Each structure stands twice: as structure tokens, then as C-alpha cells.
């Protein structure tokens, strides 16, 4: 059975991710390694390596594998970074980040999802999860070399920009509730430059500074 998931994972990386232009070898390797089927509800395990998002309960979704890869590549992780993730959800993206960075701080607003993700991520000693409103960031642990938001925002939350280190990257979907553009924002001192990467659809980022 494990063998099967392993080969599905290799195929996922080749056909859905590398074929669409993701080149960062470290990202591809992490996606070949992390068992995505563990992070989806048990009855959907056989769909874990398919080319679309899946429902994880509580009205939330685990992102499409390609979107996880694209967003992770955009963070430009080399291995020594302190990363903030807003929207832990299933914890799958968190695991990918934990493979690629030094420390990962992840915030989830739904306690049950946070608890479940924490359990699945137990073996990663560099992962720190808390329940709360991630649009306010994690000020006690700032600054962050990279910040990833995995829910769609109406605008870029000010606290997240403020908690970005000099030279840091913030990857975030911004737009309406039903359609967003994925942006990478790069900080140089107090200047922030924006790049639009692709269009996308995420569940809404809820709360102050969100919807
Ligand atoms: N990276 C996750 C994506 C989950 S969907 C995965 O691949 O599984 C987005 C998540 O963001 C949901 O779990 C939702 O509850 C959470 N979320 C929405 N608004 C939030 C906020 N303000 N703070 C923290 N988490 C939030």
C-alpha cells in the first residue's frame, strides 16, 4: 500500500509540478518525500495525489499539490529561514515548509484543525503551531524571513508586512472572496515590491485585517 502511495507521489511531482515549471530541486524533493495522503481525511486518501484541492472538513480545503509547490518555491527557502504560515489547515504545507526551513511557526483559527495538524506533525521538532488570528502575525517571534498565507485576503494585512525581515518574502493570495491573484511581496528595508504570480482560488482569510 505504501509502495503505491510512493509511486503516486513521484508521478504527482513529475506530471503536475515539474511539468508546469517548478524547478527548485529542494521543493521537488520535499514533495516527493512528505506523505500527502496522511494529511487528508482517511476516506479521501486515495485521491491525495490528484491534481486538485480536497475538502478537510470545517468548510476548509487542502490546496492542490501544484499550488503548494508554486507557493513554496516563491518563498525561496535555502534551509536557514524562520517562516510564518497563516492557515495551518491540514498541516501538509507546514510539513513541506518544515523540510525546507529552520523553524516554522503556523497559525490556524479553527482549534480542531490545529490540534489534528499538530498530531500529524509531531515528528517535526521545528514546527510550532498556535490557534489564533494569523492576520495579526506572531509578533513575539518576528521578524520572519518568509511568510506564506494559505487563505485569500481582501488586502495585504499590515502586521504581516511589518513582521517581514529585511530581504524577506511574503506570498499571499489577494482579491475577492471567490477569486484572487497570488502575490509575492519582497521587503528591502522599508520598501515593498509586489509581483503577481498567478490567479487562484482560496478559502477566505477570516478576521481583523481579513474578511
Ligand atoms: N495550508 C493549508 C490550507 C488550508 S485552507 C493546507 O494545505 O491544508 C486555509 C486555512 O486557513 C483554513 O484551515 C482556515 O481555517 C485558515 N484560516 C482562515 N483565516 C485564518 C486566520 N485569520 N488565521 C489563521 N487561520 C486562518
PDB file of C-alpha atoms and ligand atoms in Angstrom:
ATOM      1  CA  UNK A   1       0.000   0.000   0.000  1.00  0.00           C
ATOM      2  CA  UNK A   2       2.784   2.400   0.998  1.00  0.00           C
ATOM      3  CA  UNK A   3       4.589   1.464  -2.183  1.00  0.00           C
ATOM      4  CA  UNK A   4       1.541   2.583  -4.137  1.00  0.00           C
ATOM      5  CA  UNK A   5       1.382   5.981  -2.479  1.00  0.00           C
ATOM      6  CA  UNK A   6       5.114   6.390  -3.033  1.00  0.00           C
ATOM      7  CA  UNK A   7       4.821   5.905  -6.768  1.00  0.00           C
ATOM      8  CA  UNK A   8       1.709   8.098  -6.964  1.00  0.00           C
ATOM      9  CA  UNK A   9       3.762  10.803  -5.263  1.00  0.00           C
ATOM     10  CA  UNK A  10       6.626  10.549  -7.755  1.00  0.00           C
ATOM     11  CA  UNK A  11       4.150  10.747 -10.611  1.00  0.00           C
ATOM     12  CA  UNK A  12       2.427  13.743  -8.992  1.00  0.00           C
ATOM     13  CA  UNK A  13       5.742  15.607  -8.860  1.00  0.00           C
ATOM     14  CA  UNK A  14       6.666  14.812 -12.459  1.00  0.00           C
ATOM     15  CA  UNK A  15       3.308  15.415 -14.143  1.00  0.00           C
ATOM     16  CA  UNK A  16       1.658  18.103 -12.057  1.00  0.00           C
ATOM     17  CA  UNK A  17       4.593  20.046 -10.684  1.00  0.00           C
ATOM     18  CA  UNK A  18       7.816  19.719 -12.655  1.00  0.00           C
ATOM     19  CA  UNK A  19       5.902  19.659 -15.953  1.00  0.00           C
ATOM     20  CA  UNK A  20       4.350  23.024 -15.071  1.00  0.00           C
ATOM     21  CA  UNK A  21       7.677  24.686 -14.458  1.00  0.00           C
ATOM     22  CA  UNK A  22       8.547  24.320 -10.775  1.00  0.00           C
ATOM     23  CA  UNK A  23      12.326  23.887 -10.815  1.00  0.00           C
ATOM     24  CA  UNK A  24      13.592  24.231  -7.233  1.00  0.00           C
ATOM     25  CA  UNK A  25      15.053  20.766  -6.580  1.00  0.00           C
ATOM     26  CA  UNK A  26      14.642  21.095  -2.822  1.00  0.00           C
ATOM     27  CA  UNK A  27      10.917  21.784  -3.252  1.00  0.00           C
ATOM     28  CA  UNK A  28      10.511  18.840  -5.631  1.00  0.00           C
ATOM     29  CA  UNK A  29      12.371  16.569  -3.196  1.00  0.00           C
ATOM     30  CA  UNK A  30      10.183  17.635  -0.253  1.00  0.00           C
ATOM     31  CA  UNK A  31       7.052  16.959  -2.311  1.00  0.00           C
ATOM     32  CA  UNK A  32       8.383  13.505  -3.198  1.00  0.00           C
ATOM     33  CA  UNK A  33       9.012  12.807   0.476  1.00  0.00           C
ATOM     34  CA  UNK A  34       6.040  14.098   2.502  1.00  0.00           C
ATOM     35  CA  UNK A  35       3.143  11.584   2.586  1.00  0.00           C
ATOM     36  CA  UNK A  36       0.271  13.824   1.473  1.00  0.00           C
ATOM     37  CA  UNK A  37      -2.292  11.023   1.986  1.00  0.00           C
ATOM     38  CA  UNK A  38      -1.682  11.221   5.754  1.00  0.00           C
ATOM     39  CA  UNK A  39      -2.898  14.843   5.772  1.00  0.00           C
ATOM     40  CA  UNK A  40      -6.263  14.288   4.058  1.00  0.00           C
ATOM     41  CA  UNK A  41      -9.342  12.685   5.659  1.00  0.00           C
ATOM     42  CA  UNK A  42      -8.948   8.857   5.607  1.00  0.00           C
ATOM     43  CA  UNK A  43     -11.802   8.350   3.123  1.00  0.00           C
ATOM     44  CA  UNK A  44     -10.043  10.659   0.629  1.00  0.00           C
ATOM     45  CA  UNK A  45      -6.559   9.122   0.981  1.00  0.00           C
ATOM     46  CA  UNK A  46      -6.778   7.546  -2.460  1.00  0.00           C
ATOM     47  CA  UNK A  47      -7.377  10.986  -4.002  1.00  0.00           C
ATOM     48  CA  UNK A  48      -4.497  12.649  -2.158  1.00  0.00           C
ATOM     49  CA  UNK A  49      -2.177  12.709  -5.184  1.00  0.00           C
ATOM     50  CA  UNK A  50      -4.740  14.008  -7.672  1.00  0.00           C
ATOM     51  CA  UNK A  51      -4.463  17.377  -9.345  1.00  0.00           C
ATOM     52  CA  UNK A  52      -6.968  19.351  -7.249  1.00  0.00           C
ATOM     53  CA  UNK A  53      -7.708  20.609  -3.727  1.00  0.00           C
ATOM     54  CA  UNK A  54      -9.630  18.349  -1.318  1.00  0.00           C
ATOM     55  CA  UNK A  55     -12.040  19.032   1.498  1.00  0.00           C
ATOM     56  CA  UNK A  56     -10.566  18.634   5.001  1.00  0.00           C
ATOM     57  CA  UNK A  57     -13.771  19.397   6.924  1.00  0.00           C
ATOM     58  CA  UNK A  58     -14.985  22.580   8.682  1.00  0.00           C
ATOM     59  CA  UNK A  59     -15.521  24.096   5.216  1.00  0.00           C
ATOM     60  CA  UNK A  60     -11.765  24.181   4.590  1.00  0.00           C
ATOM     61  CA  UNK A  61      -9.517  22.641   1.919  1.00  0.00           C
ATOM     62  CA  UNK A  62      -6.022  21.262   1.435  1.00  0.00           C
ATOM     63  CA  UNK A  63      -4.527  23.126  -1.531  1.00  0.00           C
ATOM     64  CA  UNK A  64      -3.825  21.497  -4.891  1.00  0.00           C
ATOM     65  CA  UNK A  65      -0.302  19.964  -4.901  1.00  0.00           C
ATOM     66  CA  UNK A  66       0.876  22.302  -7.682  1.00  0.00           C
ATOM     67  CA  UNK A  67      -0.255  25.375  -5.724  1.00  0.00           C
ATOM     68  CA  UNK A  68       1.670  24.159  -2.641  1.00  0.00           C
ATOM     69  CA  UNK A  69       4.788  23.705  -4.781  1.00  0.00           C
ATOM     70  CA  UNK A  70       4.450  27.056  -6.553  1.00  0.00           C
ATOM     71  CA  UNK A  71       3.926  28.998  -3.314  1.00  0.00           C
ATOM     72  CA  UNK A  72       6.780  27.192  -1.593  1.00  0.00           C
ATOM     73  CA  UNK A  73       9.167  27.837  -4.487  1.00  0.00           C
ATOM     74  CA  UNK A  74       8.196  31.519  -4.404  1.00  0.00           C
ATOM     75  CA  UNK A  75       9.423  31.742  -0.797  1.00  0.00           C
ATOM     76  CA  UNK A  76      12.994  30.973  -1.998  1.00  0.00           C
ATOM     77  CA  UNK A  77      13.916  28.846   1.012  1.00  0.00           C
ATOM     78  CA  UNK A  78      17.541  27.750   1.338  1.00  0.00           C
ATOM     79  CA  UNK A  79      17.325  25.990   4.711  1.00  0.00           C
ATOM     80  CA  UNK A  80      18.145  28.545   7.375  1.00  0.00           C
ATOM     81  CA  UNK A  81      14.924  30.576   7.437  1.00  0.00           C
ATOM     82  CA  UNK A  82      12.382  31.327  10.093  1.00  0.00           C
ATOM     83  CA  UNK A  83       8.995  31.002   8.385  1.00  0.00           C
ATOM     84  CA  UNK A  84       5.466  32.042   9.334  1.00  0.00           C
ATOM     85  CA  UNK A  85       2.459  30.235   7.862  1.00  0.00           C
ATOM     86  CA  UNK A  86      -1.062  31.634   8.215  1.00  0.00           C
ATOM     87  CA  UNK A  87      -3.704  28.891   7.839  1.00  0.00           C
ATOM     88  CA  UNK A  88      -2.279  25.549   9.035  1.00  0.00           C
ATOM     89  CA  UNK A  89      -5.344  23.646   7.792  1.00  0.00           C
ATOM     90  CA  UNK A  90      -4.351  20.016   7.190  1.00  0.00           C
ATOM     91  CA  UNK A  91      -0.712  20.695   8.102  1.00  0.00           C
ATOM     92  CA  UNK A  92       0.526  19.438   4.712  1.00  0.00           C
ATOM     93  CA  UNK A  93       2.026  22.753   3.625  1.00  0.00           C
ATOM     94  CA  UNK A  94       3.508  23.058   7.126  1.00  0.00           C
ATOM     95  CA  UNK A  95       5.319  19.730   6.675  1.00  0.00           C
ATOM     96  CA  UNK A  96       6.737  20.848   3.312  1.00  0.00           C
ATOM     97  CA  UNK A  97       7.992  24.062   4.926  1.00  0.00           C
ATOM     98  CA  UNK A  98       9.471  22.111   7.852  1.00  0.00           C
ATOM     99  CA  UNK A  99      11.517  20.063   5.365  1.00  0.00           C
ATOM    100  CA  UNK A 100      12.917  23.230   3.783  1.00  0.00           C
ATOM    101  CA  UNK A 101      13.438  25.810   6.525  1.00  0.00           C
ATOM    102  CA  UNK A 102      14.933  26.059  10.004  1.00  0.00           C
ATOM    103  CA  UNK A 103      11.815  26.923  12.034  1.00  0.00           C
ATOM    104  CA  UNK A 104       8.159  27.049  11.044  1.00  0.00           C
ATOM    105  CA  UNK A 105       5.536  28.986  13.011  1.00  0.00           C
ATOM    106  CA  UNK A 106       1.996  28.238  11.870  1.00  0.00           C
ATOM    107  CA  UNK A 107      -1.301  29.783  12.972  1.00  0.00           C
ATOM    108  CA  UNK A 108      -4.758  28.263  12.481  1.00  0.00           C
ATOM    109  CA  UNK A 109      -8.056  29.811  13.615  1.00  0.00           C
ATOM    110  CA  UNK A 110     -10.030  26.549  13.912  1.00  0.00           C
ATOM    111  CA  UNK A 111      -8.859  24.713  17.059  1.00  0.00           C
ATOM    112  CA  UNK A 112      -9.828  21.243  15.865  1.00  0.00           C
ATOM    113  CA  UNK A 113      -7.799  21.590  12.643  1.00  0.00           C
ATOM    114  CA  UNK A 114      -4.821  22.959  14.588  1.00  0.00           C
ATOM    115  CA  UNK A 115      -4.919  20.022  17.008  1.00  0.00           C
ATOM    116  CA  UNK A 116      -5.160  17.434  14.288  1.00  0.00           C
ATOM    117  CA  UNK A 117      -2.322  19.015  12.310  1.00  0.00           C
ATOM    118  CA  UNK A 118      -0.182  19.216  15.434  1.00  0.00           C
ATOM    119  CA  UNK A 119      -0.612  15.493  15.983  1.00  0.00           C
ATOM    120  CA  UNK A 120       0.359  14.677  12.386  1.00  0.00           C
ATOM    121  CA  UNK A 121       3.395  16.954  12.599  1.00  0.00           C
ATOM    122  CA  UNK A 122       4.649  15.557  15.916  1.00  0.00           C
ATOM    123  CA  UNK A 123       7.908  14.276  14.461  1.00  0.00           C
ATOM    124  CA  UNK A 124       8.913  17.735  13.215  1.00  0.00           C
ATOM    125  CA  UNK A 125      10.688  19.388  16.137  1.00  0.00           C
ATOM    126  CA  UNK A 126      10.977  22.643  14.140  1.00  0.00           C
ATOM    127  CA  UNK A 127       7.200  23.174  13.838  1.00  0.00           C
ATOM    128  CA  UNK A 128       5.285  25.446  16.231  1.00  0.00           C
ATOM    129  CA  UNK A 129       1.509  25.695  15.920  1.00  0.00           C
ATOM    130  CA  UNK A 130      -0.911  28.009  17.661  1.00  0.00           C
ATOM    131  CA  UNK A 131      -4.611  28.761  17.475  1.00  0.00           C
ATOM    132  CA  UNK A 132      -5.444  32.367  16.701  1.00  0.00           C
ATOM    133  CA  UNK A 133      -5.946  35.053  14.097  1.00  0.00           C
ATOM    134  CA  UNK A 134      -2.975  34.785  11.782  1.00  0.00           C
ATOM    135  CA  UNK A 135      -3.628  38.124  10.063  1.00  0.00           C
ATOM    136  CA  UNK A 136      -2.057  39.690  13.130  1.00  0.00           C
ATOM    137  CA  UNK A 137       1.056  37.552  12.652  1.00  0.00           C
ATOM    138  CA  UNK A 138       3.125  36.192  15.547  1.00  0.00           C
ATOM    139  CA  UNK A 139       4.796  39.332  16.924  1.00  0.00           C
ATOM    140  CA  UNK A 140       6.766  37.527  19.658  1.00  0.00           C
ATOM    141  CA  UNK A 141       8.609  35.501  17.019  1.00  0.00           C
ATOM    142  CA  UNK A 142       9.047  38.216  14.351  1.00  0.00           C
ATOM    143  CA  UNK A 143      10.851  39.018  12.126  1.00  0.00           C
ATOM    144  CA  UNK A 144      10.313  36.214   9.598  1.00  0.00           C
ATOM    145  CA  UNK A 145      12.438  35.550   6.508  1.00  0.00           C
ATOM    146  CA  UNK A 146       9.387  34.192   4.728  1.00  0.00           C
ATOM    147  CA  UNK A 147       5.626  34.407   5.306  1.00  0.00           C
ATOM    148  CA  UNK A 148       3.018  32.310   3.485  1.00  0.00           C
ATOM    149  CA  UNK A 149      -0.721  32.909   3.710  1.00  0.00           C
ATOM    150  CA  UNK A 150      -2.836  29.972   2.533  1.00  0.00           C
ATOM    151  CA  UNK A 151      -6.234  31.717   2.592  1.00  0.00           C
ATOM    152  CA  UNK A 152      -7.490  34.519   0.328  1.00  0.00           C
ATOM    153  CA  UNK A 153      -7.216  38.068   1.716  1.00  0.00           C
ATOM    154  CA  UNK A 154      -9.089  41.255   0.746  1.00  0.00           C
ATOM    155  CA  UNK A 155      -5.799  43.173   1.172  1.00  0.00           C
ATOM    156  CA  UNK A 156      -2.303  42.510   2.475  1.00  0.00           C
ATOM    157  CA  UNK A 157      -2.524  42.593   6.284  1.00  0.00           C
ATOM    158  CA  UNK A 158      -0.295  45.373   7.628  1.00  0.00           C
ATOM    159  CA  UNK A 159       1.026  43.324  10.580  1.00  0.00           C
ATOM    160  CA  UNK A 160       2.388  40.668   8.200  1.00  0.00           C
ATOM    161  CA  UNK A 161       4.356  43.270   6.216  1.00  0.00           C
ATOM    162  CA  UNK A 162       5.645  44.716   9.465  1.00  0.00           C
ATOM    163  CA  UNK A 163       6.843  41.276  10.624  1.00  0.00           C
ATOM    164  CA  UNK A 164       8.795  40.562   7.433  1.00  0.00           C
ATOM    165  CA  UNK A 165      12.593  40.658   7.792  1.00  0.00           C
ATOM    166  CA  UNK A 166      14.733  42.872   5.554  1.00  0.00           C
ATOM    167  CA  UNK A 167      15.054  40.858   2.314  1.00  0.00           C
ATOM    168  CA  UNK A 168      12.049  38.709   3.310  1.00  0.00           C
ATOM    169  CA  UNK A 169       9.308  37.334   1.017  1.00  0.00           C
ATOM    170  CA  UNK A 170       5.563  37.283   1.686  1.00  0.00           C
ATOM    171  CA  UNK A 171       3.432  35.050  -0.551  1.00  0.00           C
ATOM    172  CA  UNK A 172      -0.299  35.740  -0.328  1.00  0.00           C
ATOM    173  CA  UNK A 173      -3.478  35.429  -2.429  1.00  0.00           C
ATOM    174  CA  UNK A 174      -5.281  38.797  -2.573  1.00  0.00           C
ATOM    175  CA  UNK A 175      -8.593  39.595  -4.243  1.00  0.00           C
ATOM    176  CA  UNK A 176     -12.313  38.976  -3.860  1.00  0.00           C
ATOM    177  CA  UNK A 177     -13.842  36.210  -1.783  1.00  0.00           C
ATOM    178  CA  UNK A 178     -14.098  33.935  -4.824  1.00  0.00           C
ATOM    179  CA  UNK A 179     -11.059  34.775  -6.921  1.00  0.00           C
ATOM    180  CA  UNK A 180      -7.596  36.044  -6.061  1.00  0.00           C
ATOM    181  CA  UNK A 181      -4.187  36.838  -7.528  1.00  0.00           C
ATOM    182  CA  UNK A 182      -1.179  35.245  -5.863  1.00  0.00           C
ATOM    183  CA  UNK A 183       1.393  37.904  -5.000  1.00  0.00           C
ATOM    184  CA  UNK A 184       4.973  37.776  -3.832  1.00  0.00           C
ATOM    185  CA  UNK A 185       5.929  40.819  -1.830  1.00  0.00           C
ATOM    186  CA  UNK A 186       9.600  41.430  -1.212  1.00  0.00           C
ATOM    187  CA  UNK A 187      10.867  43.731   1.504  1.00  0.00           C
ATOM    188  CA  UNK A 188      14.026  45.819   1.126  1.00  0.00           C
ATOM    189  CA  UNK A 189      14.422  47.981   4.201  1.00  0.00           C
ATOM    190  CA  UNK A 190      11.121  49.838   4.209  1.00  0.00           C
ATOM    191  CA  UNK A 191      10.311  49.364   0.556  1.00  0.00           C
ATOM    192  CA  UNK A 192       7.911  46.630  -0.506  1.00  0.00           C
ATOM    193  CA  UNK A 193       7.819  45.442  -4.122  1.00  0.00           C
ATOM    194  CA  UNK A 194       4.975  43.325  -5.469  1.00  0.00           C
ATOM    195  CA  UNK A 195       4.946  40.664  -8.162  1.00  0.00           C
ATOM    196  CA  UNK A 196       1.777  38.932  -9.416  1.00  0.00           C
ATOM    197  CA  UNK A 197       2.489  35.197  -9.867  1.00  0.00           C
ATOM    198  CA  UNK A 198      -0.795  33.595 -10.953  1.00  0.00           C
ATOM    199  CA  UNK A 199      -4.548  33.674 -10.443  1.00  0.00           C
ATOM    200  CA  UNK A 200      -6.012  31.342  -7.852  1.00  0.00           C
ATOM    201  CA  UNK A 201      -8.969  30.453  -5.610  1.00  0.00           C
ATOM    202  CA  UNK A 202      -8.545  30.049  -1.859  1.00  0.00           C
ATOM    203  CA  UNK A 203     -10.953  29.831   1.075  1.00  0.00           C
ATOM    204  CA  UNK A 204     -11.334  33.226   2.769  1.00  0.00           C
ATOM    205  CA  UNK A 205      -8.904  34.596   5.324  1.00  0.00           C
ATOM    206  CA  UNK A 206     -11.206  35.422   8.234  1.00  0.00           C
ATOM    207  CA  UNK A 207     -10.953  38.087  10.924  1.00  0.00           C
ATOM    208  CA  UNK A 208      -9.483  41.515  11.587  1.00  0.00           C
ATOM    209  CA  UNK A 209      -7.357  42.514   8.535  1.00  0.00           C
ATOM    210  CA  UNK A 210      -9.163  39.702   6.607  1.00  0.00           C
ATOM    211  CA  UNK A 211     -12.831  39.128   5.625  1.00  0.00           C
TER     212      UNK A 211
HETATM  213  N1  LIG B   1      -2.177  25.165   4.019  1.00  0.00           N
HETATM  214  C1  LIG B   1      -3.432  24.505   4.249  1.00  0.00           C
HETATM  215  C2  LIG B   1      -4.557  25.313   3.664  1.00  0.00           C
HETATM  216  C3  LIG B   1      -5.790  25.196   4.457  1.00  0.00           C
HETATM  217  S1  LIG B   1      -7.117  26.207   3.902  1.00  0.00           S
HETATM  218  C4  LIG B   1      -3.440  23.110   3.669  1.00  0.00           C
HETATM  219  O1  LIG B   1      -2.809  22.903   2.620  1.00  0.00           O
HETATM  220  O2  LIG B   1      -4.083  22.239   4.225  1.00  0.00           O
HETATM  221  C5  LIG B   1      -6.816  27.697   4.782  1.00  0.00           C
HETATM  222  C6  LIG B   1      -6.842  27.625   6.278  1.00  0.00           C
HETATM  223  O3  LIG B   1      -6.740  28.962   6.763  1.00  0.00           O
HETATM  224  C7  LIG B   1      -8.114  27.055   6.879  1.00  0.00           C
HETATM  225  O4  LIG B   1      -7.776  25.975   7.710  1.00  0.00           O
HETATM  226  C8  LIG B   1      -8.705  28.219   7.672  1.00  0.00           C
HETATM  227  O5  LIG B   1      -9.354  27.827   8.860  1.00  0.00           O
HETATM  228  C9  LIG B   1      -7.480  29.048   7.964  1.00  0.00           C
HETATM  229  N2  LIG B   1      -7.703  30.463   8.258  1.00  0.00           N
HETATM  230  C10 LIG B   1      -8.583  31.323   7.691  1.00  0.00           C
HETATM  231  N3  LIG B   1      -8.461  32.553   8.217  1.00  0.00           N
HETATM  232  C11 LIG B   1      -7.474  32.477   9.161  1.00  0.00           C
HETATM  233  C12 LIG B   1      -6.878  33.411  10.061  1.00  0.00           C
HETATM  234  N4  LIG B   1      -7.259  34.686  10.104  1.00  0.00           N
HETATM  235  N5  LIG B   1      -5.895  32.975  10.873  1.00  0.00           N
HETATM  236  C13 LIG B   1      -5.493  31.678  10.850  1.00  0.00           C
HETATM  237  N6  LIG B   1      -6.005  30.755  10.025  1.00  0.00           N
HETATM  238  C14 LIG B   1      -6.988  31.142   9.183  1.00  0.00           C
END
